[in-house]
CSV table of C-alpha atoms in Angstrom, one decimal:
chain,number,residue,atom,x,y,z
A,30,MET,CA,3.7,4.1,9.5
A,31,ASN,CA,3.0,7.7,10.3
A,32,PHE,CA,0.1,7.2,12.7
A,33,GLN,CA,-1.6,10.2,14.1
A,34,PRO,CA,-4.6,10.0,16.5
A,35,GLY,CA,-7.9,11.5,15.5
A,36,ASN,CA,-11.6,11.4,16.3
A,37,SER,CA,-12.8,9.6,13.2
A,38,VAL,CA,-11.9,6.8,10.9
A,39,SER,CA,-10.9,9.4,8.2
A,40,SER,CA,-8.2,10.8,10.5
A,41,THR,CA,-6.7,7.4,11.2
A,42,SER,CA,-7.3,5.7,8.0
A,43,PHE,CA,-5.8,8.2,5.6
A,44,ILE,CA,-3.3,10.3,7.6
A,45,ILE,CA,-1.1,7.3,8.0
A,46,PHE,CA,-0.9,6.7,4.3
A,47,SER,CA,1.8,7.7,1.8
A,48,VAL,CA,1.3,8.7,-1.8
A,49,ILE,CA,3.6,7.4,-4.5
A,50,ILE,CA,3.7,9.2,-7.8
A,51,PHE,CA,5.4,8.1,-11.0
A,52,PHE,CA,6.0,10.2,-14.1
A,53,LEU,CA,7.7,9.5,-17.3
A,54,ASN,CA,11.1,10.9,-18.1
A,55,ASP,CA,11.2,14.0,-20.4
A,56,GLY,CA,7.4,14.3,-20.2
A,57,CYS,CA,6.7,11.7,-22.8
A,58,ALA,CA,3.5,9.6,-22.5
A,59,MET,CA,4.1,5.9,-22.1
A,60,ILE,CA,2.3,3.1,-23.9
A,61,LEU,CA,2.0,0.2,-21.5
A,62,PRO,CA,3.5,-3.0,-23.0
A,63,LYS,CA,0.3,-5.1,-22.4
A,64,TYR,CA,-2.2,-2.3,-23.3
A,65,GLU,CA,-0.8,-0.8,-26.5
A,66,THR,CA,-4.0,1.1,-27.3
A,67,ASP,CA,-3.8,3.5,-24.4
A,68,GLN,CA,-1.3,6.0,-23.0
A,69,VAL,CA,-0.6,6.4,-19.2
A,70,PRO,CA,1.4,9.4,-18.3
A,71,ALA,CA,1.5,8.7,-14.5
A,72,VAL,CA,0.7,6.2,-11.8
A,73,PHE,CA,-0.3,7.4,-8.3
A,74,VAL,CA,-0.2,4.9,-5.4
A,75,PHE,CA,-1.7,5.9,-2.0
A,76,GLY,CA,-0.7,3.5,0.8
A,77,ASP,CA,0.8,2.9,4.2
A,78,SER,CA,4.1,1.4,5.3
A,79,ILE,CA,3.7,-1.4,2.8
A,80,VAL,CA,4.4,1.0,-0.1
A,81,ASP,CA,6.6,3.6,1.8
A,82,THR,CA,10.0,4.0,0.1
A,83,GLY,CA,11.5,6.0,3.0
A,84,ASN,CA,9.3,8.9,3.9
A,85,ASN,CA,9.2,7.6,7.5
A,86,ASN,CA,12.9,8.5,7.8
A,87,HIS,CA,11.9,12.2,7.5
A,88,ILE,CA,8.8,12.4,9.8
A,89,ASN,CA,8.3,12.3,13.5
A,90,THR,CA,7.2,8.7,14.2
A,91,LEU,CA,8.3,5.9,16.4
A,92,ILE,CA,8.0,3.3,13.7
A,93,LYS,CA,11.3,3.3,11.9
A,94,CYS,CA,13.1,0.8,9.7
A,95,ASN,CA,16.3,2.7,8.9
A,96,PHE,CA,18.6,0.1,10.4
A,97,PRO,CA,19.8,-3.4,9.6
A,98,PRO,CA,18.5,-6.0,8.9
A,99,TYR,CA,15.9,-4.0,7.0
A,100,GLY,CA,17.2,-3.5,3.5
A,101,LYS,CA,19.6,-6.4,3.7
A,102,ASP,CA,18.9,-7.4,0.1
A,103,PHE,CA,18.6,-3.8,-1.1
A,104,GLN,CA,21.6,-2.6,-3.2
A,105,GLY,CA,24.2,-4.3,-1.0
A,106,GLY,CA,22.3,-4.1,2.3
A,107,ILE,CA,21.2,-0.5,2.6
A,108,PRO,CA,18.4,0.3,5.1
A,109,THR,CA,16.4,2.9,3.2
A,110,GLY,CA,13.2,3.2,5.3
A,111,ARG,CA,11.5,0.4,3.3
A,112,PHE,CA,9.7,-2.0,5.6
A,113,SER,CA,11.2,-5.1,4.0
A,114,ASN,CA,14.4,-6.8,3.2
A,115,GLY,CA,14.5,-5.2,-0.2
A,116,ARG,CA,12.1,-3.5,-2.6
A,117,VAL,CA,8.4,-2.8,-1.9
A,118,PRO,CA,5.3,-2.7,-4.1
A,119,SER,CA,5.9,0.9,-5.1
A,120,ASP,CA,9.2,-0.1,-6.7
A,121,PHE,CA,7.8,-3.1,-8.4
A,122,ILE,CA,4.9,-1.2,-9.8
A,123,ALA,CA,7.2,1.4,-11.3
A,124,GLU,CA,9.5,-1.3,-12.7
A,125,GLU,CA,6.7,-3.4,-14.2
A,126,LEU,CA,5.1,-0.4,-15.9
A,127,GLY,CA,8.5,0.5,-17.4
A,128,LEU,CA,9.0,3.7,-15.5
A,129,LYS,CA,12.0,3.1,-13.3
A,130,GLU,CA,13.5,0.4,-11.0
A,131,LEU,CA,13.4,2.3,-7.7
A,132,LEU,CA,11.2,5.1,-6.3
A,133,PRO,CA,12.8,7.8,-4.3
A,134,ALA,CA,11.0,9.2,-1.2
A,135,TYR,CA,9.3,12.5,-1.8
A,136,LEU,CA,10.5,13.8,1.6
A,137,ASP,CA,14.1,13.0,0.9
A,138,SER,CA,16.1,16.3,1.2
A,139,ASN,CA,18.2,15.3,-1.8
A,140,LEU,CA,15.2,15.1,-4.1
A,141,GLN,CA,15.3,17.7,-6.9
A,142,LEU,CA,12.2,19.3,-8.3
A,143,GLN,CA,12.9,17.8,-11.7
A,144,ASP,CA,12.9,14.4,-10.1
A,145,LEU,CA,9.2,14.7,-9.6
A,146,LEU,CA,8.8,14.1,-13.3
A,147,SER,CA,10.6,10.8,-13.2
A,148,GLY,CA,9.3,9.3,-10.0
A,149,SER,CA,9.0,10.1,-6.3
A,150,ALA,CA,7.1,9.2,-3.2
A,151,LEU,CA,4.9,11.7,-1.4
A,152,SER,CA,4.0,11.2,2.3
A,153,LEU,CA,1.0,13.2,3.5
A,154,SER,CA,-0.3,14.3,6.9
A,155,ASP,CA,-3.5,15.5,5.2
A,156,GLN,CA,-3.5,13.7,1.9
A,157,LEU,CA,-5.9,15.7,-0.1
A,158,GLU,CA,-4.6,19.1,1.0
A,159,MET,CA,-1.0,18.1,0.5
A,160,PHE,CA,-1.9,16.5,-2.9
A,161,LYS,CA,-3.3,19.9,-4.0
A,162,ASN,CA,0.0,21.5,-3.0
A,163,TYR,CA,1.8,18.8,-4.9
A,164,ILE,CA,-0.2,19.5,-8.0
A,165,LYS,CA,0.8,23.2,-7.8
A,166,LYS,CA,4.4,22.2,-7.4
A,167,ILE,CA,4.5,20.0,-10.6
A,168,LYS,CA,2.7,22.7,-12.6
A,169,ALA,CA,5.9,24.7,-12.2
A,170,VAL,CA,7.8,21.9,-13.9
A,171,ALA,CA,5.2,20.5,-16.3
A,172,GLY,CA,2.8,23.3,-17.0
A,173,GLU,CA,-1.0,23.5,-16.6
A,174,ASP,CA,-2.1,21.5,-19.7
A,175,ARG,CA,0.3,18.7,-19.1
A,176,VAL,CA,-0.7,18.4,-15.4
A,177,ALA,CA,-4.3,18.2,-16.3
A,178,SER,CA,-3.5,15.4,-18.7
A,179,ILE,CA,-1.4,13.6,-16.1
A,180,LEU,CA,-4.3,13.8,-13.6
A,181,SER,CA,-7.0,12.6,-15.9
A,182,LYS,CA,-5.1,9.8,-17.7
A,183,GLY,CA,-3.0,8.6,-14.8
A,184,ILE,CA,-3.8,5.4,-12.9
A,185,TYR,CA,-4.4,5.8,-9.1
A,186,MET,CA,-4.1,3.0,-6.6
A,187,LEU,CA,-5.3,3.2,-3.0
A,188,SER,CA,-4.7,1.0,-0.1
A,189,ILE,CA,-7.6,1.6,2.3
A,190,GLY,CA,-8.5,0.3,5.8
A,191,THR,CA,-5.8,-2.3,6.6
A,192,ASP,CA,-4.4,-0.4,9.6
A,193,ASP,CA,-7.8,0.6,10.8
A,194,MET,CA,-9.0,-3.0,10.8
A,195,ALA,CA,-5.8,-4.6,12.2
A,196,ASN,CA,-5.1,-2.0,14.8
A,197,THR,CA,-7.5,0.8,15.5
A,198,TYR,CA,-10.7,-1.2,15.6
A,199,PHE,CA,-9.6,-3.2,18.6
A,200,VAL,CA,-9.0,0.0,20.5
A,201,ARG,CA,-12.5,1.3,19.7
A,202,MET,CA,-14.5,-1.9,20.0
A,203,PHE,CA,-16.4,-0.4,22.9
A,204,GLN,CA,-17.8,2.2,20.5
A,205,TYR,CA,-18.7,0.1,17.5
A,206,ASP,CA,-19.6,-3.4,16.5
A,207,ILE,CA,-17.8,-4.7,13.4
A,208,ASN,CA,-20.7,-4.0,11.0
A,209,SER,CA,-21.0,-0.3,12.1
A,210,TYR,CA,-17.3,0.1,12.1
A,211,THR,CA,-16.9,-1.2,8.6
A,212,ASP,CA,-19.6,1.2,7.6
A,213,LEU,CA,-17.7,4.1,9.1
A,214,MET,CA,-14.5,3.0,7.3
A,215,LEU,CA,-16.4,2.7,4.1
A,216,ASN,CA,-18.0,6.1,4.3
A,217,SER,CA,-14.7,7.7,4.9
A,218,SER,CA,-13.2,5.7,2.0
A,219,LEU,CA,-15.9,6.7,-0.4
A,220,SER,CA,-15.7,10.4,0.6
A,221,PHE,CA,-11.9,10.3,-0.1
A,222,LEU,CA,-12.4,8.6,-3.5
A,223,GLN,CA,-15.0,11.3,-4.5
A,224,GLU,CA,-12.7,14.1,-3.4
A,225,LEU,CA,-9.9,12.5,-5.4
A,226,TYR,CA,-12.2,12.3,-8.4
A,227,ALA,CA,-13.0,16.0,-8.0
A,228,LEU,CA,-9.3,16.7,-8.3
A,229,GLY,CA,-9.2,15.1,-11.7
A,230,ALA,CA,-8.6,11.4,-11.0
A,231,ARG,CA,-10.5,9.0,-13.2
A,232,ARG,CA,-8.7,5.6,-13.2
A,233,ILE,CA,-8.7,4.5,-9.6
A,234,GLY,CA,-7.8,1.1,-8.3
A,235,VAL,CA,-8.6,0.3,-4.7
A,236,LEU,CA,-6.8,-2.5,-3.0
A,237,SER,CA,-8.8,-4.7,-0.7
A,238,ILE,CA,-7.8,-5.4,2.9
A,239,PRO,CA,-5.6,-8.5,2.8
A,240,ALA,CA,-6.0,-11.6,5.0
A,241,ILE,CA,-4.8,-9.7,8.1
A,242,GLY,CA,-5.8,-12.4,10.5
A,243,CYS,CA,-2.9,-14.4,9.1
A,244,LEU,CA,-0.2,-11.8,9.8
A,245,PRO,CA,2.4,-13.3,12.2
A,246,VAL,CA,1.6,-10.8,14.9
A,247,GLN,CA,-2.2,-11.6,14.7
A,248,ARG,CA,-1.5,-15.3,14.9
A,249,THR,CA,0.4,-14.6,18.1
A,250,LEU,CA,-2.2,-12.3,19.6
A,251,ARG,CA,-5.4,-14.0,18.5
A,252,GLY,CA,-4.6,-17.4,17.0
A,253,GLY,CA,-4.5,-19.4,20.2
A,254,LEU,CA,-1.9,-21.9,21.2
A,255,GLN,CA,-1.7,-23.2,17.6
A,256,ARG,CA,-1.1,-19.7,16.3
A,257,SER,CA,-3.8,-20.2,13.6
A,258,CYS,CA,-5.1,-17.4,11.5
A,259,SER,CA,-7.5,-15.2,13.4
A,260,VAL,CA,-10.9,-16.2,11.9
A,261,SER,CA,-12.7,-13.2,13.3
A,262,LEU,CA,-10.2,-10.7,11.9
A,263,ASN,CA,-10.3,-12.3,8.5
A,264,GLN,CA,-14.1,-12.3,8.5
A,265,ALA,CA,-14.0,-8.6,9.4
A,266,ALA,CA,-11.7,-8.0,6.4
A,267,ILE,CA,-14.1,-10.0,4.1
A,268,LEU,CA,-17.1,-7.9,5.4
A,269,PHE,CA,-15.4,-4.6,4.6
A,270,ASN,CA,-14.1,-5.9,1.2
A,271,SER,CA,-17.6,-7.0,0.1
A,272,LYS,CA,-19.0,-3.6,1.0
A,273,LEU,CA,-16.2,-1.8,-0.7
A,274,SER,CA,-16.6,-3.8,-3.9
A,275,SER,CA,-20.3,-3.1,-4.1
A,276,GLN,CA,-19.9,0.6,-3.5
A,277,LEU,CA,-17.2,0.9,-6.1
A,278,ASP,CA,-19.7,-0.5,-8.6
A,279,ASN,CA,-22.2,2.1,-7.5
A,280,LEU,CA,-19.6,4.9,-7.9
A,281,ASN,CA,-18.7,3.8,-11.4
A,282,LYS,CA,-22.4,4.4,-12.3
A,283,LYS,CA,-22.5,7.7,-10.5
A,284,LEU,CA,-19.3,9.4,-11.6
A,285,PRO,CA,-18.9,10.2,-15.4
A,286,ALA,CA,-15.8,8.6,-17.0
A,287,ALA,CA,-14.7,7.0,-13.7
A,288,LYS,CA,-13.1,3.6,-13.8
A,289,LEU,CA,-12.9,2.5,-10.2
A,290,VAL,CA,-11.4,-1.0,-10.0
A,291,TYR,CA,-11.6,-3.3,-7.0
A,292,MET,CA,-8.2,-5.0,-6.6
A,293,ASP,CA,-8.3,-8.2,-4.5
A,294,MET,CA,-5.4,-8.6,-2.1
A,295,TYR,CA,-7.2,-10.8,0.4
A,296,TYR,CA,-7.3,-14.0,-1.6
A,297,ARG,CA,-4.0,-13.3,-3.3
A,298,LEU,CA,-2.1,-13.2,0.0
A,299,LEU,CA,-4.2,-16.1,1.4
A,300,ASN,CA,-3.4,-18.2,-1.6
A,301,LEU,CA,0.3,-17.7,-0.9
A,302,ILE,CA,-0.2,-18.7,2.7
A,303,GLN,CA,-2.4,-21.7,2.0
A,304,HIS,CA,-0.2,-23.0,-0.9
A,305,PRO,CA,3.3,-21.8,-0.1
A,306,THR,CA,5.3,-24.5,-1.9
A,307,GLU,CA,3.5,-23.8,-5.2
A,308,HIS,CA,5.1,-20.3,-5.0
A,309,GLY,CA,8.5,-21.3,-3.6
A,310,PHE,CA,7.8,-20.5,0.0
A,311,GLU,CA,8.3,-22.6,3.1
A,312,VAL,CA,7.5,-20.5,6.1
A,313,VAL,CA,4.1,-18.8,6.4
A,314,ASP,CA,3.4,-18.2,10.1
A,315,ASN,CA,6.6,-16.3,11.2
A,316,GLY,CA,8.6,-13.5,9.7
A,317,CYS,CA,12.2,-13.7,8.8
A,318,CYS,CA,13.3,-10.8,10.9
A,319,GLY,CA,13.8,-11.9,14.5
A,320,MET,CA,11.3,-14.5,15.5
A,321,GLY,CA,8.6,-12.9,13.4
A,322,ASP,CA,5.9,-12.9,16.1
A,323,PHE,CA,5.9,-9.3,17.2
A,324,GLU,CA,8.7,-7.6,15.4
A,325,ALA,CA,8.1,-4.6,13.2
A,326,GLY,CA,10.2,-1.5,12.9
A,327,PHE,CA,12.2,-0.8,16.0
A,328,LEU,CA,10.7,-3.7,17.9
A,329,PHE,CA,13.4,-6.3,18.3
A,330,CYS,CA,14.4,-6.5,14.6
A,331,ALA,CA,17.5,-4.4,14.9
A,332,TYR,CA,20.6,-6.7,14.6
A,333,ASN,CA,18.6,-9.6,15.8
A,334,PRO,CA,20.7,-12.8,15.7
A,335,ASN,CA,17.5,-14.8,15.0
A,336,THR,CA,16.9,-13.2,11.6
A,337,CYS,CA,16.7,-16.0,9.0
A,338,LYS,CA,19.4,-16.7,6.5
A,339,ASP,CA,17.2,-17.3,3.4
A,340,ASP,CA,14.4,-14.8,3.3
A,341,THR,CA,13.2,-16.0,-0.1
A,342,LYS,CA,11.6,-19.0,1.7
A,343,TYR,CA,9.5,-16.6,3.9
A,344,ILE,CA,6.3,-14.9,3.0
A,345,PHE,CA,6.7,-12.3,5.8
A,346,TRP,CA,9.8,-10.3,6.6
A,347,ASP,CA,8.7,-9.1,10.0
A,348,SER,CA,5.5,-9.7,12.0
A,349,TYR,CA,3.5,-7.4,9.7
A,350,HIS,CA,5.2,-6.8,6.3
A,351,PRO,CA,5.9,-9.3,3.5
A,352,THR,CA,9.4,-10.1,2.1
A,353,GLU,CA,10.6,-8.7,-1.2
A,354,GLN,CA,9.9,-12.1,-2.8
A,355,ALA,CA,6.3,-12.0,-1.7
A,356,TYR,CA,5.9,-8.4,-2.7
A,357,ALA,CA,7.2,-9.0,-6.2
A,358,LEU,CA,4.8,-11.9,-6.7
A,359,LEU,CA,1.7,-10.2,-5.3
A,360,THR,CA,2.4,-7.0,-7.3
A,361,SER,CA,2.9,-8.9,-10.5
A,362,GLN,CA,-0.3,-10.8,-10.1
A,363,MET,CA,-2.2,-7.7,-9.3
A,364,ILE,CA,-1.0,-5.9,-12.4
A,365,GLU,CA,-1.5,-8.9,-14.6
A,366,ASN,CA,-5.1,-9.6,-13.5
A,367,THR,CA,-6.6,-6.2,-12.9
A,368,PHE,CA,-4.9,-3.4,-14.9
A,369,HIS,CA,-6.7,-4.2,-18.1
A,370,LYS,CA,-9.9,-2.9,-16.4
A,371,PHE,CA,-8.7,0.6,-16.6
A,372,PHE,CA,-8.9,0.6,-20.4
């Protein structure tokens, strides 16, 4: 994650996110296999370390994953800056929509300008301003009319609030109770969505905060001797998610032609955790990397002899991020159950 301190939720909630942008080869519009009646020229995914495909390798941040065992199942064991043992949701989204198998990082020095039309990842310090600059850049390749079509017909996906809720809130508890803090997060989120709409976005999917109280690190910190899921943290996530869902409905009525879709990740992840064997998993409370209690990035994961031998049995790779197996399942479910709402 590229965490930079700030004085408001907007400066912590969005600065740490990356933007993933997919385009079709040769500028041709694509007909999605499951939605033959509509064309989608691009998919934009804004997110944090969960969807980063390696931008953290090229920015000044302490949180790195460019070393083994990260990437141990990625093309022969290559650590690419993906916070997992293999591919991450950005890759699976691109693949499931028929665009490409892997998504290169936008900040990769080897990325060519033409690559922007076939798929890349864009990491932002100020998302909206950098996104505007990105639009100018692709106009040089695609032209004004085509870019306008890409922006209006593209699908946008946003991951909002997870890091704020899991990390930042507990540093600022003396300033806010959970109700006022979720309101602050929500207001920043809605402002961001409306500014994105003003740039031309129309089909926008917003991922809910997942069951963050069940992350291995939160079990260790707040789950007591039994390392149970943190009830208070999960309740906070549910509170924010309910407010977000309601406000997305309101925005749909307010913004012409907007299709803002609430995309549940809370209950999808919780279902994996509560019914692991139904999905082929065995371990839900620890990550595969190291012991899975505190490990993430540079913290203890590097060459740790305790890293599990079969990560397909684990929901979590480290103390915070899911495995490739869990990512693949969650992403597939999300696309299957929610993407029809954009049409």
